Coordinates of C-alpha atoms in Angstrom, one line a residue:
M886 CA 0.0 0.0 0.0
S887 CA 1.4 3.4 -1.0
R888 CA 2.2 6.1 1.5
P889 CA -0.6 8.5 0.4
M890 CA -3.1 5.6 0.6
Q891 CA -2.0 4.8 4.2
F892 CA -2.4 8.4 5.1
V893 CA -5.9 8.6 3.7
L894 CA -6.8 5.4 5.4
A895 CA -5.4 6.6 8.8
L896 CA -7.1 9.9 8.5
S897 CA -10.5 8.3 7.7
V898 CA -10.1 6.0 10.7
V899 CA -9.2 8.9 13.0
L900 CA -12.2 11.0 11.7
G901 CA -14.5 8.1 12.0
L902 CA -13.4 7.4 15.6
G903 CA -13.7 11.1 16.4
A904 CA -17.3 11.3 15.0
T905 CA -18.2 8.1 16.9
L906 CA -16.8 9.5 20.2
W907 CA -18.7 12.8 19.6
L908 CA -22.0 11.1 18.9
G909 CA -21.5 8.9 22.0
Y910 CA -20.8 11.9 24.1
L911 CA -24.0 13.6 22.9
L912 CA -26.2 10.5 23.5
G913 CA -24.7 9.9 26.9
H914 CA -24.9 13.6 27.9
A915 CA -28.6 13.8 27.1
R916 CA -29.3 11.1 29.8
A917 CA -27.1 12.7 32.4
P918 CA -29.1 13.6 35.6
V919 CA -29.8 17.3 36.1
P920 CA -28.3 18.4 39.4
E921 CA -30.8 19.7 41.9
N922 CA -30.8 23.4 42.9
T923 CA -30.1 23.2 46.7
A924 CA -29.6 26.9 47.3
P925 CA -31.5 28.4 50.3
A926 CA -34.9 29.7 49.4
A927 CA -37.7 31.5 51.3
Q928 CA -41.2 30.1 51.9
Q929 CA -43.6 31.2 49.2
P930 CA -47.4 31.3 49.7
Q931 CA -49.6 30.3 46.8
D932 CA -53.1 31.5 45.8
D933 CA -54.9 28.3 46.9
G934 CA -53.5 28.5 50.4
S935 CA -50.7 26.0 49.9
V936 CA -47.1 26.9 50.6
I937 CA -43.9 26.1 48.7
A938 CA -41.7 25.1 51.6
A939 CA -38.6 27.1 52.5
R940 CA -35.3 25.4 51.6
L941 CA -32.5 25.5 54.1
P942 CA -29.7 23.1 53.3
D943 CA -27.8 21.8 56.3
P944 CA -24.4 20.1 55.8
A945 CA -24.5 18.6 59.3
P946 CA -28.2 17.9 60.1
S947 CA -29.4 16.7 63.5
P948 CA -30.7 13.1 63.9
P949 CA -34.2 12.5 62.5
P950 CA -37.1 13.0 64.9
H951 CA -38.3 9.4 64.2
Q952 CA -36.7 6.0 63.8
L953 CA -35.5 5.0 60.4
P954 CA -35.7 1.4 59.1
K955 CA -32.5 -0.6 59.1
G956 CA -30.5 0.2 56.0
A957 CA -32.5 3.3 55.2
H958 CA -30.6 6.4 53.9
E959 CA -32.4 9.7 54.6
E960 CA -32.5 11.9 51.5
R961 CA -34.7 14.8 52.6
R962 CA -36.4 16.0 55.8
V963 CA -39.6 18.1 55.8
S964 CA -41.3 19.7 58.8
V965 CA -44.8 21.3 58.5
T966 CA -46.7 23.2 61.2
V967 CA -50.5 23.5 60.6
R968 CA -53.1 25.7 62.3
P969 CA -56.5 24.1 61.8
T970 CA -59.2 26.2 60.1
V971 CA -62.1 24.0 61.3
Q972 CA -63.5 25.1 64.6
P973 CA -63.4 22.3 67.1
T974 CA -66.4 21.2 69.1
P975 CA -66.6 22.9 72.5
V976 CA -65.7 20.6 75.4
A977 CA -67.1 21.1 78.9
A978 CA -64.5 21.4 81.6
A979 CA -64.9 19.9 85.1
D980 CA -66.3 23.2 86.4
G981 CA -68.9 23.3 83.6
T982 CA -67.3 26.0 81.4
L983 CA -66.9 25.3 77.7
H984 CA -63.6 25.7 76.0
C985 CA -62.2 25.1 72.6
E986 CA -58.6 24.3 72.2
C987 CA -57.0 23.4 68.9
P988 CA -53.3 24.4 68.9
P989 CA -51.0 24.2 65.9
V990 CA -49.7 20.8 65.0
T991 CA -46.2 20.0 63.7
V992 CA -45.7 17.0 61.3
D993 CA -42.1 15.8 60.5
L994 CA -41.5 13.9 57.3
S995 CA -38.4 12.2 56.0
L996 CA -37.8 10.9 52.5
V997 CA -35.6 7.8 52.7
Q998 CA -34.0 5.4 50.3
V999 CA -34.6 1.8 51.5
D1000 CA -34.8 -1.6 49.8
G1001 CA -34.2 -0.1 46.4
G1002 CA -37.0 2.4 46.6
R1003 CA -38.1 5.7 48.3
R1004 CA -40.4 5.8 51.2
V1005 CA -41.8 8.6 53.4
I1006 CA -41.7 8.4 57.2
A1007 CA -44.0 10.7 59.2
S1008 CA -44.1 11.6 62.9
S1009 CA -45.4 14.4 65.1
P1010 CA -44.2 15.6 68.4
D1011 CA -47.7 17.0 69.0
G1012 CA -49.7 13.7 68.6
Q1013 CA -50.1 10.4 66.9
V1014 CA -50.0 10.1 63.1
I1015 CA -53.3 8.4 62.1
R1016 CA -52.8 8.1 58.4
A1017 CA -49.9 8.8 56.0
L1018 CA -50.0 8.5 52.2
D1019 CA -47.2 8.7 49.7
V1020 CA -48.1 8.9 46.1
P1021 CA -45.2 8.6 43.7
I1022 CA -45.9 10.9 40.7
D1023 CA -42.7 10.4 38.6
P1024 CA -42.3 6.9 37.1
A1025 CA -39.5 4.8 38.6
P1026 CA -36.3 5.2 36.6
L1027 CA -35.6 2.3 34.2
P1028 CA -32.3 0.5 34.4
P1029 CA -29.9 1.4 31.6
P1030 CA -30.3 -0.8 28.5
S1031 CA -28.0 -3.8 28.3
R1032 CA -25.6 -3.6 25.4
P1033 CA -23.7 -6.9 25.4
W1034 CA -22.3 -6.6 21.9
A1035 CA -19.6 -4.2 20.5
A1036 CA -17.9 -4.0 17.1
G1037 CA -15.5 -1.7 15.4
L1038 CA -12.6 -1.3 12.9
S1039 CA -8.9 -1.3 13.7
Y1040 CA -5.9 -0.1 11.9
G1041 CA -2.2 -1.0 12.6
A1042 CA -0.3 2.3 12.1
N1043 CA 3.1 0.6 11.9
S1044 CA 2.1 -2.3 9.7
G1045 CA -0.6 -0.6 7.7
T1046 CA -3.0 -3.4 8.3
V1047 CA -6.8 -2.9 8.5
G1048 CA -9.0 -5.1 10.6
A1049 CA -12.3 -5.5 12.4
W1050 CA -13.2 -6.7 15.9
V1051 CA -16.3 -8.0 17.6
E1052 CA -16.8 -8.4 21.4
R1053 CA -19.5 -10.0 23.6
D1054 CA -20.0 -9.5 27.3
V1055 CA -21.0 -12.8 29.1
S1056 CA -21.6 -12.1 32.7
R1057 CA -18.3 -10.6 34.0
I1058 CA -16.2 -11.9 31.1
R1059 CA -15.6 -10.2 27.7
L1060 CA -15.0 -12.4 24.8
G1061 CA -13.6 -10.9 21.6
L1062 CA -12.5 -11.7 18.1
D1063 CA -10.0 -9.5 16.1
V1064 CA -9.4 -10.1 12.4
Q1065 CA -6.5 -8.3 10.6
Q1066 CA -5.9 -8.0 6.9

């Protein structure tokens, strides 16, 4: 093979490899997770009476106010204090006077990673939690697709030989075949 032909072949292999790497980068970058904004933020009231919680990151948080299951990793902690809007039924005291008492109630929540999934733990220092509901809205992330096969072209720069290779992953072993001209 002549020198100019070897140069053209080497250049085409380098350009093809570069294009493949660029395409792989673009495809892989599109699936990269977007980092969460963890900057401090103030509480924001909304028109319907709900509240967007204040965000206060803590690099060294105190222990959770409730017991976590064995092996659980706490991802997020939320605390909400609620003042009831419904007027309670008056209660007669021992002396016959009526009184209504309904103080604000605090509920503590923790989002934990346990047994391959996320769960919410709820507790309250002001009473007993009667019902807790966790409704996952986002679908569970799918595992990455398995790609057990790989193939490509090879070029020996010193010998000027062109070849192809094929590889197959079998469990933790990679089997391959390389054919040179």
